[in-house]
Coordinates of N, CA and C in Angstrom, one line a residue:
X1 N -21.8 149.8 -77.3 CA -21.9 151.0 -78.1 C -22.8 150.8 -79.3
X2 N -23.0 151.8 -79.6 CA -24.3 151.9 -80.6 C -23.5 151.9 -82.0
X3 N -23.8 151.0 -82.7 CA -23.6 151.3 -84.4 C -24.7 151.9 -85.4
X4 N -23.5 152.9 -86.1 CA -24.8 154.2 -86.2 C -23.8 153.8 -87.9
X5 N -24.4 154.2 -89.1 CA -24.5 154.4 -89.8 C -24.2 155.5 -90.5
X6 N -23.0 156.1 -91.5 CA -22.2 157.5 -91.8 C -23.5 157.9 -92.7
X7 N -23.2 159.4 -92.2 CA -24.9 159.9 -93.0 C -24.5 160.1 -94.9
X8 N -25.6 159.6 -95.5 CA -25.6 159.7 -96.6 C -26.1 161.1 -97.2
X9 N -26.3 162.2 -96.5 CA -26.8 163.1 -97.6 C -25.7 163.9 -97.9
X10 N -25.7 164.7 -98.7 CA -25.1 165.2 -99.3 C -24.2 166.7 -99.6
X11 N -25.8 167.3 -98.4 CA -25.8 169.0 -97.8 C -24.3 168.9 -97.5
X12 N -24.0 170.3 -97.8 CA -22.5 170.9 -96.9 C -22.8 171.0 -95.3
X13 N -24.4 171.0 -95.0 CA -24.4 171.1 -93.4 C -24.4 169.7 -93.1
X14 N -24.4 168.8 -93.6 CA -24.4 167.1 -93.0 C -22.7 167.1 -92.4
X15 N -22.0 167.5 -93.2 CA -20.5 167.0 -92.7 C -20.0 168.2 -91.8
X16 N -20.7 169.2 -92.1 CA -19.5 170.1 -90.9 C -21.5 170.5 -89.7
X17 N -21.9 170.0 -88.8 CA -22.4 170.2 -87.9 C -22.0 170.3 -86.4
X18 N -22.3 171.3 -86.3 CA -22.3 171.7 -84.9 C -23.7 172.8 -84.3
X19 N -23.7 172.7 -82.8 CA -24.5 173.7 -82.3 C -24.3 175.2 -82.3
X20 N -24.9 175.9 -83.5 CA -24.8 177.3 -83.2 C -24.0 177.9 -84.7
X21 N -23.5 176.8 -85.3 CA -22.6 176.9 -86.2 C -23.4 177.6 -87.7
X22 N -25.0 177.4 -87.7 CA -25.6 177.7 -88.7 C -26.8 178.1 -88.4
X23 N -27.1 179.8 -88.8 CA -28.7 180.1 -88.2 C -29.5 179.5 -88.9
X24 N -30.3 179.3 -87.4 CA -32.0 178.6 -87.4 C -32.8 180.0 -88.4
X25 N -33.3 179.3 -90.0 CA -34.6 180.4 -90.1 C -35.2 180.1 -89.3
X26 N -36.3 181.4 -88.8 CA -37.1 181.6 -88.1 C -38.6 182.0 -89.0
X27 N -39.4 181.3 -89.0 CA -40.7 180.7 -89.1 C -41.7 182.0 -88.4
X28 N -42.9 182.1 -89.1 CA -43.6 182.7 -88.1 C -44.2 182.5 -87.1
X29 N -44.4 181.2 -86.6 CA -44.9 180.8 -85.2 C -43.4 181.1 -84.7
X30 N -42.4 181.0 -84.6 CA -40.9 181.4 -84.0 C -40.7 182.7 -83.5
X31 N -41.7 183.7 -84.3 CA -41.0 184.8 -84.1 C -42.1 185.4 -83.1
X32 N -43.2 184.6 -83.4 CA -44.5 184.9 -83.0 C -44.3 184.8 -81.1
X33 N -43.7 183.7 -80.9 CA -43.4 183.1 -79.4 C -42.3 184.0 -79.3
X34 N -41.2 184.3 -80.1 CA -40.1 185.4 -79.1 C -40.6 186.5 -78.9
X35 N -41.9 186.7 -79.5 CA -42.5 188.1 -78.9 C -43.0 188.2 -77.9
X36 N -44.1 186.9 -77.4 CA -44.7 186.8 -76.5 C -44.3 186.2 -75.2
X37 N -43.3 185.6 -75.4 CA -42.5 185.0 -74.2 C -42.1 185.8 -73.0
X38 N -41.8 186.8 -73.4 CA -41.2 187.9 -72.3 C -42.2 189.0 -71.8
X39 N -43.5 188.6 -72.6 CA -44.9 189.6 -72.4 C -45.8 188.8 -70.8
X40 N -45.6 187.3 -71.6 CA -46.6 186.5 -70.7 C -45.7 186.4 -69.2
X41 N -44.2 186.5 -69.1 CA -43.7 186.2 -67.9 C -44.0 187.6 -67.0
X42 N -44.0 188.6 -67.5 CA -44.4 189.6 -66.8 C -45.6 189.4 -65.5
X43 N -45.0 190.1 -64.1 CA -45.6 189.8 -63.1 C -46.4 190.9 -63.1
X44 N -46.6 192.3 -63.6 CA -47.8 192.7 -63.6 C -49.6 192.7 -64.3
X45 N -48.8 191.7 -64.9 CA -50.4 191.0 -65.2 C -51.0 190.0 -64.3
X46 N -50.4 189.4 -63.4 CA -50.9 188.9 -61.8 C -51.6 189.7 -61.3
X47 N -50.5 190.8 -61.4 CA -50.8 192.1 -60.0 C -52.1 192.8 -60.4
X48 N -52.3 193.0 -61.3 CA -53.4 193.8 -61.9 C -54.8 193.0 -62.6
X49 N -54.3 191.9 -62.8 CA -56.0 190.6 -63.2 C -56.0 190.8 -64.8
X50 N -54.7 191.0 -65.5 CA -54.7 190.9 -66.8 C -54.1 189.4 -67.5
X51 N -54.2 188.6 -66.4 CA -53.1 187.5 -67.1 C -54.4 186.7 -68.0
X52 N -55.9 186.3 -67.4 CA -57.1 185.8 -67.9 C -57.3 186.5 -69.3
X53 N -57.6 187.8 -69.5 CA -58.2 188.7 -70.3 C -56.6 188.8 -71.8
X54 N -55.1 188.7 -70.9 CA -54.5 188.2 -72.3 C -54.4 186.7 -72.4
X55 N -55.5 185.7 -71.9 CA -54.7 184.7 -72.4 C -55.9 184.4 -73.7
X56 N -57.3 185.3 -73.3 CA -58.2 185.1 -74.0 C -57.8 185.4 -75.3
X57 N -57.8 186.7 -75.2 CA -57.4 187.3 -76.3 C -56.4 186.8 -77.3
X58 N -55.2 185.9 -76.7 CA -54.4 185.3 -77.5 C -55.0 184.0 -78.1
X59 N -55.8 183.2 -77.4 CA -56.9 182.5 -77.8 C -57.4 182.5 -79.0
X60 N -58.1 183.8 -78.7 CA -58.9 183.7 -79.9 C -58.1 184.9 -81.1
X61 N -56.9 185.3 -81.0 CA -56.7 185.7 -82.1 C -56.3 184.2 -83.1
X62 N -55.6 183.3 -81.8 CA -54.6 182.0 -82.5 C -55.8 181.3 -83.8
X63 N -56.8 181.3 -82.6 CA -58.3 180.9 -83.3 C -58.8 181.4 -84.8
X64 N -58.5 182.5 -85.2 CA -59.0 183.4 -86.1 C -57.7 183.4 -87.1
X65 N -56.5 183.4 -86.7 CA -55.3 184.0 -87.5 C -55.7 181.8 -88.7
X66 N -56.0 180.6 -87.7 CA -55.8 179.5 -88.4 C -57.3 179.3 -88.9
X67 N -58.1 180.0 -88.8 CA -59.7 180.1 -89.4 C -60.0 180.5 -90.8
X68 N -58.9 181.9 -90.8 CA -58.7 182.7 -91.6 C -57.7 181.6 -92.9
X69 N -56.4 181.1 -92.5 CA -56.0 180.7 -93.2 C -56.0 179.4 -94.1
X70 N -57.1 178.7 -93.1 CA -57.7 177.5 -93.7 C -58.5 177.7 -94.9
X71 N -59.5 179.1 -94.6 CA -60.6 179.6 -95.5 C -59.8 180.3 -96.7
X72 N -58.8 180.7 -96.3 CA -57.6 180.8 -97.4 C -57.4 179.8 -98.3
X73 N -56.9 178.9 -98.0 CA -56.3 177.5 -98.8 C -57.4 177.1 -98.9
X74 N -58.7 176.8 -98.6 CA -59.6 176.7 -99.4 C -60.3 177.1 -100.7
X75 N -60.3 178.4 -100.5 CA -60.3 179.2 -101.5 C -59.4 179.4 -102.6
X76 N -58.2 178.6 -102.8 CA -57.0 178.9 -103.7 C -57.0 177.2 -104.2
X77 N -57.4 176.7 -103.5 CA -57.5 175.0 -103.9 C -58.7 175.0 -105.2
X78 N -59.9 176.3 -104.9 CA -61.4 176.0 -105.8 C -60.7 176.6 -106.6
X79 N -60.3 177.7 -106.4 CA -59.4 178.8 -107.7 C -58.8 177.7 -108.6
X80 N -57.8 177.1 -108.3 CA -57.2 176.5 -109.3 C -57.5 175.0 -109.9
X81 N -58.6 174.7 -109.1 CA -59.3 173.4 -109.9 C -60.4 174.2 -111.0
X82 N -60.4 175.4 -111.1 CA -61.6 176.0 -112.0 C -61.6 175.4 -113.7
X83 N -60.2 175.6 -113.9 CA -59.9 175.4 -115.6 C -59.9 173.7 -115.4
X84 N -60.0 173.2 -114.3 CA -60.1 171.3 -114.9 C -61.8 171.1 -115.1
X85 N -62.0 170.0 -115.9 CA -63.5 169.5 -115.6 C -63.8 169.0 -114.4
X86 N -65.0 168.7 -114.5 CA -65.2 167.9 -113.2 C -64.8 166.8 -113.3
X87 N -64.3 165.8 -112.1 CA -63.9 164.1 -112.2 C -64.9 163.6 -111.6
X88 N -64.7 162.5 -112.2 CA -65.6 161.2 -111.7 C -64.9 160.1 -111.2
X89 N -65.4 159.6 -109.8 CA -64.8 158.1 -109.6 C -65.0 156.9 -110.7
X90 N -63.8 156.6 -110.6 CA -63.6 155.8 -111.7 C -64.5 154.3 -111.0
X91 N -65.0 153.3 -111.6 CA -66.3 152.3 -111.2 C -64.9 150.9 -110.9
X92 N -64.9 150.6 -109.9 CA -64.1 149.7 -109.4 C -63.7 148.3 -110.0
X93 N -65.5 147.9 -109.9 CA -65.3 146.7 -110.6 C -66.2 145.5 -109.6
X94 N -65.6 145.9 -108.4 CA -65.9 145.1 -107.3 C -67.5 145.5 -107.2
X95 N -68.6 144.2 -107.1 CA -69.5 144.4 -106.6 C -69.7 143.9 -105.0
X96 N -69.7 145.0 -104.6 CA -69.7 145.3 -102.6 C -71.2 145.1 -102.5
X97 N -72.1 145.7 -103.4 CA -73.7 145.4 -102.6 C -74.5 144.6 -103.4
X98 N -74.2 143.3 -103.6 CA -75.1 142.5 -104.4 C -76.2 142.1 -103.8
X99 N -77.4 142.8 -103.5 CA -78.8 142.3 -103.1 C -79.4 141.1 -103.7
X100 N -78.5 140.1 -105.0 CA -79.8 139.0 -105.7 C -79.6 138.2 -104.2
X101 N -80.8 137.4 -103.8 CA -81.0 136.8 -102.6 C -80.4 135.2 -103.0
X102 N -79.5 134.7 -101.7 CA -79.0 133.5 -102.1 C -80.2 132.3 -102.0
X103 N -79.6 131.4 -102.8 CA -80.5 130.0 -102.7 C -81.1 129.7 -101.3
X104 N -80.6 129.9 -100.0 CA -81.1 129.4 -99.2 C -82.5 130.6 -98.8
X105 N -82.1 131.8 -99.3 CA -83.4 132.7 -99.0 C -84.4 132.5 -100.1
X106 N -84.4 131.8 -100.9 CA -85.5 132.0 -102.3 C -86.5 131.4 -101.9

């Protein structure tokens, strides 16, 4: 048998768990797949040569919705470094590229 260790946190959900017992939030990739789960199983998109043309499409929206959002958070990272100065790396100390030539090259 396995020795497992009594959980230390603290949550009211640590001591009373079970399956089912507490809803899952749902996230928007979550809600995004229970929409489309029951779209993609659909057999008339075989029947008719739409299953290629939606997978594109889902493709490249997935493509664009995390394009979009990256250029987002980019944009809000410059925003709010605006009011700091600029920084400088601080000078280490360590000299990594010492070019004087040793005794045996002089």
């Amino acid at each position: 048998m396995t020795n497992t260790l009594p959980s230390t946190s603290t949550s009211p959900r640590a001591k009373d768990s079970a399956v089912g017992q507490y809803r899952h939030k749902r996230s928007a990739t979550d809600i995004g797949l229970a929409l489309l789960t029951p779209l993609v199983g659909q057999e008339f998109l075989d029947r008719y040569g739409l299953r290629d043309p939606l997978n594109r499409g889902l493709k490249y929206g997935v493509k664009q919705v995390f394009s979009t959002a990256g250029a987002a958070t980019r944009q809000f990272k410059r925003v709010q470094g605006l009011n700091k100065p600029p920084t400088r790396l601080r000078p280490s100390g360590a000299d990594y590229f010492d070019l004087t030539p040793t005794t045996t090259r002089r």
